[in-house]
Tab-separated table of C-alpha atoms in Angstrom:
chain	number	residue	atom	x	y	z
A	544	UNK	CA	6.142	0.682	-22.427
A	545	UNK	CA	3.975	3.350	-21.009
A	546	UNK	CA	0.076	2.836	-19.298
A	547	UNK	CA	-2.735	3.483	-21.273
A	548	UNK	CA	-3.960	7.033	-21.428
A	549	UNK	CA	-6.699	6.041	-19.285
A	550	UNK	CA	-6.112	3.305	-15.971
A	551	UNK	CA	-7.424	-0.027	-16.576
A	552	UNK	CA	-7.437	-2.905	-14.254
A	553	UNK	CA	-6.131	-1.584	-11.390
A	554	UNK	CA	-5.455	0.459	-8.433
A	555	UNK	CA	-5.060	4.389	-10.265
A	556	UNK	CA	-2.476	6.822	-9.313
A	557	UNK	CA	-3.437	9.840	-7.624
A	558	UNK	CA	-4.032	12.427	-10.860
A	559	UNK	CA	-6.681	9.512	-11.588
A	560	UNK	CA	-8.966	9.743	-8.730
A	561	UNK	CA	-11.291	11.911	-9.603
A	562	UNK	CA	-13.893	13.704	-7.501
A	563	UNK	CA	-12.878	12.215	-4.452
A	564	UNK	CA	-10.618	14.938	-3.498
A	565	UNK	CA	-12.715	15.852	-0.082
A	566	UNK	CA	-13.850	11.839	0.491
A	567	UNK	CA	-9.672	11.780	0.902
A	568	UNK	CA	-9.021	14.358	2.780
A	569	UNK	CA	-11.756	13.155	5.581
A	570	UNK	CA	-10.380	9.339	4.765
A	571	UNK	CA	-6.197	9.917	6.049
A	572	UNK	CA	-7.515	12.516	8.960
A	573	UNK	CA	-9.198	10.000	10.334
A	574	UNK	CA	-7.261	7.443	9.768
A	575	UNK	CA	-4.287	9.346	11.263
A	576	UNK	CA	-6.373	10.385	14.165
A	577	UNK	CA	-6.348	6.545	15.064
A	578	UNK	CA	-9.875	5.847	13.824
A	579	UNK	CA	-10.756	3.087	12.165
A	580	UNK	CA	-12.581	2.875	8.877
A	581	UNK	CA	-14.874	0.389	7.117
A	582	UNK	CA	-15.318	1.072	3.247
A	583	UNK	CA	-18.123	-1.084	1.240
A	584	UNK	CA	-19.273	-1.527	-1.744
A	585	UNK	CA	-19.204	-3.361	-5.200
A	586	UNK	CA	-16.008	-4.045	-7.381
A	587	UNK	CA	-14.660	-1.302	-9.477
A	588	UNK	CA	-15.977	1.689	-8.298
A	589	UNK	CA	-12.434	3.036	-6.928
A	590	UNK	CA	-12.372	1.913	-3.764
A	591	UNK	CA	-8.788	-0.256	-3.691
A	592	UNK	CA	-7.458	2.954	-5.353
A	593	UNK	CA	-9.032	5.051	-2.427
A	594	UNK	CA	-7.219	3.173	0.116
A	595	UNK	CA	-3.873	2.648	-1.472
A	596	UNK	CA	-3.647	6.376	-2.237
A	597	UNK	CA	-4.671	7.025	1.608
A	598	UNK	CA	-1.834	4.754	2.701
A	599	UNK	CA	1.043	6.561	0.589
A	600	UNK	CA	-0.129	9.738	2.208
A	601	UNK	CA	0.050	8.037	5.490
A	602	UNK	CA	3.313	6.963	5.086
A	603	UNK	CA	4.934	9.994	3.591
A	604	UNK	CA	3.504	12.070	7.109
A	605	UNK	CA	5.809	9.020	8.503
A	606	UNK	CA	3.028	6.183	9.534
A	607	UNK	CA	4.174	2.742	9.130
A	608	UNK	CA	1.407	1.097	6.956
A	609	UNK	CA	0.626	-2.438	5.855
A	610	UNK	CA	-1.782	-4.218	3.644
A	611	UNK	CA	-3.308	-7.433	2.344
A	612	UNK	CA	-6.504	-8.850	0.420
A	613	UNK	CA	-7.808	-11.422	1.921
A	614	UNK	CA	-8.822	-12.791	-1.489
A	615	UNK	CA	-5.456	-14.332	-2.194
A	616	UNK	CA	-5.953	-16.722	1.024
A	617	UNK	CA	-6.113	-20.092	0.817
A	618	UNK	CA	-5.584	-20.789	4.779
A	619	UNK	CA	-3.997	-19.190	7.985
A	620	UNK	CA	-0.646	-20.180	6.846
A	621	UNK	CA	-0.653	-18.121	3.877
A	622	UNK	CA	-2.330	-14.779	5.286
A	623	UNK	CA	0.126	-14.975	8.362
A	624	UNK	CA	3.188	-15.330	6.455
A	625	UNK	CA	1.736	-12.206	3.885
A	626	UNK	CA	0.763	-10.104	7.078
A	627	UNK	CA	4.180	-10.901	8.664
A	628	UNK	CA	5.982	-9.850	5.604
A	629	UNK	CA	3.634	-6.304	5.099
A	630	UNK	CA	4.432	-5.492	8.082
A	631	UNK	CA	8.166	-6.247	8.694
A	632	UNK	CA	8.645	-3.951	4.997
A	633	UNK	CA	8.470	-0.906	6.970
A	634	UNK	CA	11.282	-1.972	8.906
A	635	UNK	CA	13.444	-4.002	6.597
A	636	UNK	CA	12.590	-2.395	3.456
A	637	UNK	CA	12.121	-6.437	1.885
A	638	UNK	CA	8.795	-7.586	0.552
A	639	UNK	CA	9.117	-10.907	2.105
A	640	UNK	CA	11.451	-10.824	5.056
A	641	UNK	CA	10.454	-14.278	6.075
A	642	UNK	CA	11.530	-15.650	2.799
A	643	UNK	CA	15.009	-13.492	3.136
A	644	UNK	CA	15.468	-15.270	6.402
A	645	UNK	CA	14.739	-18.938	5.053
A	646	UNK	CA	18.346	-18.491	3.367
A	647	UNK	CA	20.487	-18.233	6.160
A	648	UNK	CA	23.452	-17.305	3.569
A	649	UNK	CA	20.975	-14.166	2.124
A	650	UNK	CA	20.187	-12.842	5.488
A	651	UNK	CA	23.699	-12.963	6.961
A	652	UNK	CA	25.336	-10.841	3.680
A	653	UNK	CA	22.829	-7.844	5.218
A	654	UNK	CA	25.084	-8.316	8.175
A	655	UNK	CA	24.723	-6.216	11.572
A	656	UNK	CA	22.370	-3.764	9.882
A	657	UNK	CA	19.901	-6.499	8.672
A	658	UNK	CA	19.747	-8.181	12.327
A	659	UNK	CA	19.144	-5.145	14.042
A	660	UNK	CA	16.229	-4.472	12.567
A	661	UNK	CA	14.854	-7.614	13.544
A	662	UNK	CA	16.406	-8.601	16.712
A	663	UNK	CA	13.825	-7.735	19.429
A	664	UNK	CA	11.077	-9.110	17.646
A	665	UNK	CA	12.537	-12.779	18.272
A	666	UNK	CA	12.005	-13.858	14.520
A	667	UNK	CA	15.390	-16.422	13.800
A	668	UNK	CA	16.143	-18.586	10.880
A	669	UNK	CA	13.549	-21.177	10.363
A	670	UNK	CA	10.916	-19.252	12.383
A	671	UNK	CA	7.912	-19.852	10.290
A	672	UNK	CA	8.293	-23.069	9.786
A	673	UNK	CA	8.775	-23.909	13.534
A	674	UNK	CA	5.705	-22.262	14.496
A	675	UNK	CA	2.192	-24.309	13.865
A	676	UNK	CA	-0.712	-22.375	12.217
A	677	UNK	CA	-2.462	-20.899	15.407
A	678	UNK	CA	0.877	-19.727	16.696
A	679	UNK	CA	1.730	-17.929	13.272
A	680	UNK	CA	-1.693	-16.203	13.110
A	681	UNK	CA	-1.302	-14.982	16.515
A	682	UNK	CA	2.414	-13.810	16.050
A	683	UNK	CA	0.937	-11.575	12.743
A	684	UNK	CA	-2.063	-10.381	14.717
A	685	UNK	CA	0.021	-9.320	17.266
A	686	UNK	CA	2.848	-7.921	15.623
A	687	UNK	CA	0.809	-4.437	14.675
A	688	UNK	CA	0.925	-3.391	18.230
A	689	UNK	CA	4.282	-4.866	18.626
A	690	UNK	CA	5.696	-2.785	16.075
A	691	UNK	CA	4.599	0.647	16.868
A	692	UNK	CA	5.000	0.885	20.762
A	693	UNK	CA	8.450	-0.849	20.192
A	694	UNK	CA	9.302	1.674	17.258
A	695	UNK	CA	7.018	4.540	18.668
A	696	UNK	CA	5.209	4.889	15.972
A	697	UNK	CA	1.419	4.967	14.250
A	698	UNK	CA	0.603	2.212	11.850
A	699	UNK	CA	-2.460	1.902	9.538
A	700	UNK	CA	-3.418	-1.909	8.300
A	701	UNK	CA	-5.230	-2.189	5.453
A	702	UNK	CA	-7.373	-5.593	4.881
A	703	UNK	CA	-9.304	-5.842	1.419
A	704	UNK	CA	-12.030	-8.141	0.492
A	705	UNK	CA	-12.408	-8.594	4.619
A	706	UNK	CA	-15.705	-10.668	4.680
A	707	UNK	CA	-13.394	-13.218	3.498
A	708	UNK	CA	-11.458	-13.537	5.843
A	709	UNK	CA	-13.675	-16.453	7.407
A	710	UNK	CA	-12.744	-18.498	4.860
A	711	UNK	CA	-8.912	-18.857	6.150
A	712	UNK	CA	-10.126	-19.173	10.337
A	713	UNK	CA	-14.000	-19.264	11.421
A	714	UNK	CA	-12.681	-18.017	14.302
A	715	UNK	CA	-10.776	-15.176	12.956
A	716	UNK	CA	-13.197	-12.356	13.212
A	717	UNK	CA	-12.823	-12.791	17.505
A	718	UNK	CA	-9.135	-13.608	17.464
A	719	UNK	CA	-8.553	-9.800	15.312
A	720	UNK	CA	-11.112	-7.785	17.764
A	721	UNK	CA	-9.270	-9.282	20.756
A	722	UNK	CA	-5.643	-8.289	19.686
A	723	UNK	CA	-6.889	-5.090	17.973
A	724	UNK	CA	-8.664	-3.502	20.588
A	725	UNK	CA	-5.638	-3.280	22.368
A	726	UNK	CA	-3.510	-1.876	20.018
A	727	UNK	CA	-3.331	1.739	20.536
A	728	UNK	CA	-1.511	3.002	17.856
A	729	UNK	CA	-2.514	1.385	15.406
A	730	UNK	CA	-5.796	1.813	12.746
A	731	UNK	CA	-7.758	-0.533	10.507
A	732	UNK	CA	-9.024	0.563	7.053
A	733	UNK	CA	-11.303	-2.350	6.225
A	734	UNK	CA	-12.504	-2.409	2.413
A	735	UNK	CA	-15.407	-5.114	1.109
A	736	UNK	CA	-17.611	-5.721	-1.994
A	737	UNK	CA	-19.978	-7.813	-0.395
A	738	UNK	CA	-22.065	-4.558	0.998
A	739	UNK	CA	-24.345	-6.369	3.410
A	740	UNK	CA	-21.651	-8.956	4.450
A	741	UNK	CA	-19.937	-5.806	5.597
A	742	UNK	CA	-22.738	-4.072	7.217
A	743	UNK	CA	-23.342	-7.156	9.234
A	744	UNK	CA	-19.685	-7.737	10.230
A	745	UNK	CA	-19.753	-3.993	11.744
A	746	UNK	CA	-23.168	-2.988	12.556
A	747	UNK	CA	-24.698	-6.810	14.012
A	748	UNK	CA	-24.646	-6.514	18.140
A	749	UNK	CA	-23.936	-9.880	17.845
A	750	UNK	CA	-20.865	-9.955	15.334
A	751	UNK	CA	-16.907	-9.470	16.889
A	752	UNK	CA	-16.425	-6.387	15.177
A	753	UNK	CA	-19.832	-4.218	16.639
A	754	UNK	CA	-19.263	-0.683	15.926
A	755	UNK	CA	-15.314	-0.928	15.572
A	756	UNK	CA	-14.729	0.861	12.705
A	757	UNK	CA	-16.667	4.388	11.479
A	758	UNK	CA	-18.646	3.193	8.231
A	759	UNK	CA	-18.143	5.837	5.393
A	760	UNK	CA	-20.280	5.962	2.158
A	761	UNK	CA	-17.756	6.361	-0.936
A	762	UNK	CA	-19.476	9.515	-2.829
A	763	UNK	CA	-20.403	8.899	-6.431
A	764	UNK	CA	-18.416	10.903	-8.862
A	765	UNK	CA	-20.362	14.079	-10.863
A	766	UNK	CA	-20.577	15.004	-13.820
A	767	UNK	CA	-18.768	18.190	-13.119
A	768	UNK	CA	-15.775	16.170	-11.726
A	769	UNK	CA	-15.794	14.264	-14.623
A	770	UNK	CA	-15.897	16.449	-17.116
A	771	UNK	CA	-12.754	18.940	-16.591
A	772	UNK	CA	-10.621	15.219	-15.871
A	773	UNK	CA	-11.672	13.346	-19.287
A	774	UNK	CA	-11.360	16.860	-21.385
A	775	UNK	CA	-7.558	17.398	-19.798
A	776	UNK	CA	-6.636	13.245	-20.365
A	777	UNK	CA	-7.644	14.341	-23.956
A	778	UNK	CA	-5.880	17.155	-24.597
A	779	UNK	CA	-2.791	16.117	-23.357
A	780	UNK	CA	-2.666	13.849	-26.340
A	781	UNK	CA	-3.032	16.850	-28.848
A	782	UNK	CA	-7.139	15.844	-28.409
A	783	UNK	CA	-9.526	19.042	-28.119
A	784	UNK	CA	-13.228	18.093	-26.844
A	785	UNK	CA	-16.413	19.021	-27.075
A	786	UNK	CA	-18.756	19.405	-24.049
A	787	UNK	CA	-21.758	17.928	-25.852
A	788	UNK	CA	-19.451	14.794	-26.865
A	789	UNK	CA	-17.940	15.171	-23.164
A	790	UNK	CA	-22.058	14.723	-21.521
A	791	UNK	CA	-22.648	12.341	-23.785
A	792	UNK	CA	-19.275	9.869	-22.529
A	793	UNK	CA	-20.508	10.426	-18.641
A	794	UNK	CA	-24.417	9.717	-19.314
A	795	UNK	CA	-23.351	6.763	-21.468
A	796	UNK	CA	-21.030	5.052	-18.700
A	797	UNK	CA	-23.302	6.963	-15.706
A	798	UNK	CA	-20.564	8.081	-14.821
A	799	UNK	CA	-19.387	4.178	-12.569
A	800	UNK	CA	-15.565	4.947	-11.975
A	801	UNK	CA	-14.415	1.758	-14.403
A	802	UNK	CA	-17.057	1.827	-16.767
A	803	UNK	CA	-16.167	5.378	-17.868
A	804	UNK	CA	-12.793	4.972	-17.729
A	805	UNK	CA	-12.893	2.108	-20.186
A	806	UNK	CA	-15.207	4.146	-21.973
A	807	UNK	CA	-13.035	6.730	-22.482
A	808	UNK	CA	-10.285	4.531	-23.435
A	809	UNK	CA	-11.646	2.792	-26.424
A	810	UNK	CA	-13.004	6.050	-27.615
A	811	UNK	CA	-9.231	7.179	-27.528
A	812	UNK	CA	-8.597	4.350	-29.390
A	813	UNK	CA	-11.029	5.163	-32.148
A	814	UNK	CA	-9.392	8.611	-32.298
A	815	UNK	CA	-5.856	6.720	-33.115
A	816	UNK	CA	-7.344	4.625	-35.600
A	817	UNK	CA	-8.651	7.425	-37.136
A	818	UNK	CA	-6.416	9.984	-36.771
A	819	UNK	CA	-8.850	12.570	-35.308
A	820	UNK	CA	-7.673	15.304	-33.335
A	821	UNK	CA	-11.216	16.382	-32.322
A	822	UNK	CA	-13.516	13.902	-30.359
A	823	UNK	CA	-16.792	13.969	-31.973
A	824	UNK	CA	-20.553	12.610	-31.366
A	825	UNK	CA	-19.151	9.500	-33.919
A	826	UNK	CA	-16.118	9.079	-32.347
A	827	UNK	CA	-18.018	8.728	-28.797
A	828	UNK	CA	-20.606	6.175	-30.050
A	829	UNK	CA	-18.239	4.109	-31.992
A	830	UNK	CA	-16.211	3.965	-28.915
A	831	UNK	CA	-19.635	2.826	-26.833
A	832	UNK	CA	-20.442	0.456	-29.324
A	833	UNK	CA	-16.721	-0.912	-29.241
A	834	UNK	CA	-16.718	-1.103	-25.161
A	835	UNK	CA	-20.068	-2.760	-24.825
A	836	UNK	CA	-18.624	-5.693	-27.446
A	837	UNK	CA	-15.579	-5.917	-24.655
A	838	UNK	CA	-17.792	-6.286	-22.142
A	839	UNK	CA	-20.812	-8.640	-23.488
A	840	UNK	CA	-18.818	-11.808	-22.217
A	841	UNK	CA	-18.762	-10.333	-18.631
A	842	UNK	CA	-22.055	-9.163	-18.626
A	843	UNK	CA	-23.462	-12.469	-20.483
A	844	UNK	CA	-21.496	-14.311	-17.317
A	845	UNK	CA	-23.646	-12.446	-14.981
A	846	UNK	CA	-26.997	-12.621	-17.022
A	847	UNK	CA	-26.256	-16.387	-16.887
A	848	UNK	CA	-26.217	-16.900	-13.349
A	849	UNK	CA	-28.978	-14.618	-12.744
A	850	UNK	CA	-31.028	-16.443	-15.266
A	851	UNK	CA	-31.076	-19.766	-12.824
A	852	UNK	CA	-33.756	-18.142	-10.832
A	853	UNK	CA	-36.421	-17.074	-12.566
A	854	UNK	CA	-38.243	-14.429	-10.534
A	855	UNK	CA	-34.481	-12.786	-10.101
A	856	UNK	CA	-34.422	-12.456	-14.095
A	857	UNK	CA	-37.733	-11.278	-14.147
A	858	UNK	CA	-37.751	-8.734	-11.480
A	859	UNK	CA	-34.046	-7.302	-13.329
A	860	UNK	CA	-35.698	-7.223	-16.408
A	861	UNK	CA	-38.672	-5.068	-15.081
A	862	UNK	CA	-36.115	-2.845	-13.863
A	863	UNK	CA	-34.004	-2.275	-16.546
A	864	UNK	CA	-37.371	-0.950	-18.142
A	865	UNK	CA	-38.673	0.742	-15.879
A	866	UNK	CA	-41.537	-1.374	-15.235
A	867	UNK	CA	-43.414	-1.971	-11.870
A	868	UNK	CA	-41.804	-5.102	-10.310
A	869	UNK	CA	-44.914	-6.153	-8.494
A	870	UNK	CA	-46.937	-8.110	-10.548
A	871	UNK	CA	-50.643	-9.521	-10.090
A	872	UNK	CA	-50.155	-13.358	-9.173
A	873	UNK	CA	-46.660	-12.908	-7.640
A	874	UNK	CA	-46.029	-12.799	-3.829
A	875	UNK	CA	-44.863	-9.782	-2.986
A	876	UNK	CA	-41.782	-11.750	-0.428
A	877	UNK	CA	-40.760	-13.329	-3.433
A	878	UNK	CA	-39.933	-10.271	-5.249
A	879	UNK	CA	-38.660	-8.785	-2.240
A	880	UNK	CA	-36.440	-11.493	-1.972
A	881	UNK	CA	-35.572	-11.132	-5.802
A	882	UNK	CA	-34.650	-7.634	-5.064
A	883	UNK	CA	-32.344	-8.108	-2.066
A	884	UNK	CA	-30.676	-11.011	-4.076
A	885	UNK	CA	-29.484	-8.442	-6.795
A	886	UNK	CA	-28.638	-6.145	-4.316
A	887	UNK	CA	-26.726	-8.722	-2.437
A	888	UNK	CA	-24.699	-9.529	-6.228
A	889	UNK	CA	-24.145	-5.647	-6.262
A	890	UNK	CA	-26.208	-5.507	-9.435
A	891	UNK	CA	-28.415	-2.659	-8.169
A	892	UNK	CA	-28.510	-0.297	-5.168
A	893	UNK	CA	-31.647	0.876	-3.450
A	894	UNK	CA	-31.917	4.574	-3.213
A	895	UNK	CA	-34.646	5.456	-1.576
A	896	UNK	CA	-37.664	3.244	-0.233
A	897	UNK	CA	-39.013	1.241	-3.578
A	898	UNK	CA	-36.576	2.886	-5.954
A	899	UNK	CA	-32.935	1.096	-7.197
A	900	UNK	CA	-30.703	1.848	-9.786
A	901	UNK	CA	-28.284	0.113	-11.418
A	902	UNK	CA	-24.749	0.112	-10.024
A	903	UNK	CA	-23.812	-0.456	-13.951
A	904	UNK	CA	-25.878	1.784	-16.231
A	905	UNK	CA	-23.914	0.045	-19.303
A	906	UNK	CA	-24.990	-3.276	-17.916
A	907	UNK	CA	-29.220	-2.058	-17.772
A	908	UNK	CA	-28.674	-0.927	-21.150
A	909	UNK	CA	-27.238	-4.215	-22.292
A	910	UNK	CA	-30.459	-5.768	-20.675
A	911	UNK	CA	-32.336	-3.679	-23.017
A	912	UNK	CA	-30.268	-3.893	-26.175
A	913	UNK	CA	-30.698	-8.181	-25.361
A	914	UNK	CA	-34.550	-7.537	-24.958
A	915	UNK	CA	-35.069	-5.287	-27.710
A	916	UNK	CA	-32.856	-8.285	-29.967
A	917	UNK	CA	-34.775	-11.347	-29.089
């Protein structure tokens, strides 16, 4: 069974990213140049699929690469054995080499070949589970470095969802600048959600990873990207397009990488139902009116949480409208503080001083529909 004409819930192969051509480009120069990169910003907006793609360039120029989310941590234990096993692939060509190597019986039938590759790196049967906890996180946070000068070769690490990574260690953050920094060969690519978590982590004097990584902005994808990439998905379904229909798709989802690719897909979807080979006006607004059903129980979740602190509600609704925020009677630090706490959820981004939009334009106009309702 084939993917859906248009990538849901996922990393996207490359012939999905779209308008990030240049963003790329920059993204695996630097990255092979040894430089470091930080990458923030909310959920869904392409940057796992960014990265990913970045590392399979990487590693077709010959890089060894390696990556983990930090997410699917519960403690040291786990992310060591994960980060072991990432980075031992590029030599054993095994997902989880330390699981191969629990079963003496499974590691032996590689023969020679299979020890060989592992020799020099002292790692024998049993070895995780005669190591404690520190000395497993400092065998993975060492093993980078150990890796390319022993192999003589670049590596590229990639760590998702890194302001998490407190949660396994709250002493992780020093333990990774002190072994990194001396790893010459080797570069980070660290990705985060939690925008001002991130910015903290890499821009506080104060914080273990001060200036260690370049922090990129992920450019926003244009109309004009957007276009030419939904009007080819189309048509190579037998689907021609119109451009009015095509504007109308992008300035419905504003063009957010995930919204308008779920967009797109249950407008295809209307088209099969149908069987239209033309996409229409009707066929894009019964498609909007299909997706914004879908996503009502995700955006109610959000609404819900949001509507525990009043001023917070308040403040998002005044947005969504376009209203003035400040209000006669309010403090103007507790709207601040409103603000910064929607920013902070990655429900809006400031754009210039006073002015935010939403990172969701299908979630404002929800807002409004809800308003508008009651």
């Amino acid at each position: 069974m084939g993917r859906g004409l248009f990538p849901l819930g996922g990393p996207v192969p490359k012939e999905d990213l779209v308008g990030r051509e240049d963003f790329l480009r920059s993204l695996v120069a630097r990255l092979s140049e040894g430089q470091s990169v930080m990458l923030a910003g909310p959920r869904r907006i392409g940057k796992t699929s960014l990265a990913y793609e970045a590392l399979r360039q990487l590693k077709e120029k010959g890089a060894y690469t390696a990556a983990v989310d930090f997410f699917r941590f519960s403690g040291k234990r786990d992310f060591a054995v994960s980060f072991i096993d990432a980075c031992l692939e590029n030599r054993t060509g095994l997902r989880k080499t330390l699981n191969t190597l629990k079963d003496r019986a499974r590691a032996l039938t590689g023969g020679a070949q299979f020890a060989l590759k592992l020799y020099d790196l002292e790692i024998s049967f049993g070895f995780p589970e005669k190591k404690s906890d520190d000395e497993l996180l400092d065998f993975a946070l060492r093993l980078p470095g150990i890796l390319t000068e022993r192999d003589d070769k670049t590596m590229v690490v990639l760590f998702d969802e890194f302001q998490d990574a407190s949660r396994i260690d709250r002493e992780i953050f020093k333990k990774m600048r002190a072994h990194f920094q001396t790893q010459n060969k080797v570069a980070y690519l660290f990705l985060g959600s939690k925008e001002g978590m991130m910015q903290a982590l890499f821009s506080g004097r104060k914080q273990a990873f001060y200036r260690f990584a370049t922090m990129l902005p992920i450019p926003a994808i244009s109309e004009n990207d957007w276009l030419p990439y939904i009007e080819r998905k189309f048509a190579s379904r037998g689907i021609t397009s119109s451009e009015p229909a095509l504007r109308e798709i992008v300035r419905l989802s504003g063009g957010h990488p995930q919204d308008t690719m779920f967009l797109c897909s249950e407008i295809y979807y209307v088209l099969l139902e149908t069987g239209s080979t033309t996409l229409s006006g009707e066929h894009v607004r019964l498609g909007y009116e299909r997706a914004m059903l879908a996503l009502a129980p995700v955006f109610d979740e959000i609404l819900d949480d949001l509507s525990s602190r009043p001023q917070v509600r308040r403040v998002l609704d005044d947005l969504a409208a376009g209203a003035n925020i400040y209000r006669e009677g309010v403090h103007p630090n507790t709207v601040k503080r409103a603000v910064d706490y929607l920013i902070s959820k990655a429900v809006i981004e400031k754009t210039a001083r006073g002015s935010y939009v939403f990172v969701e334009p299908m979630f404002r106009d929800y807002i409004l529909a809800e308003s508008t309702a009651i």
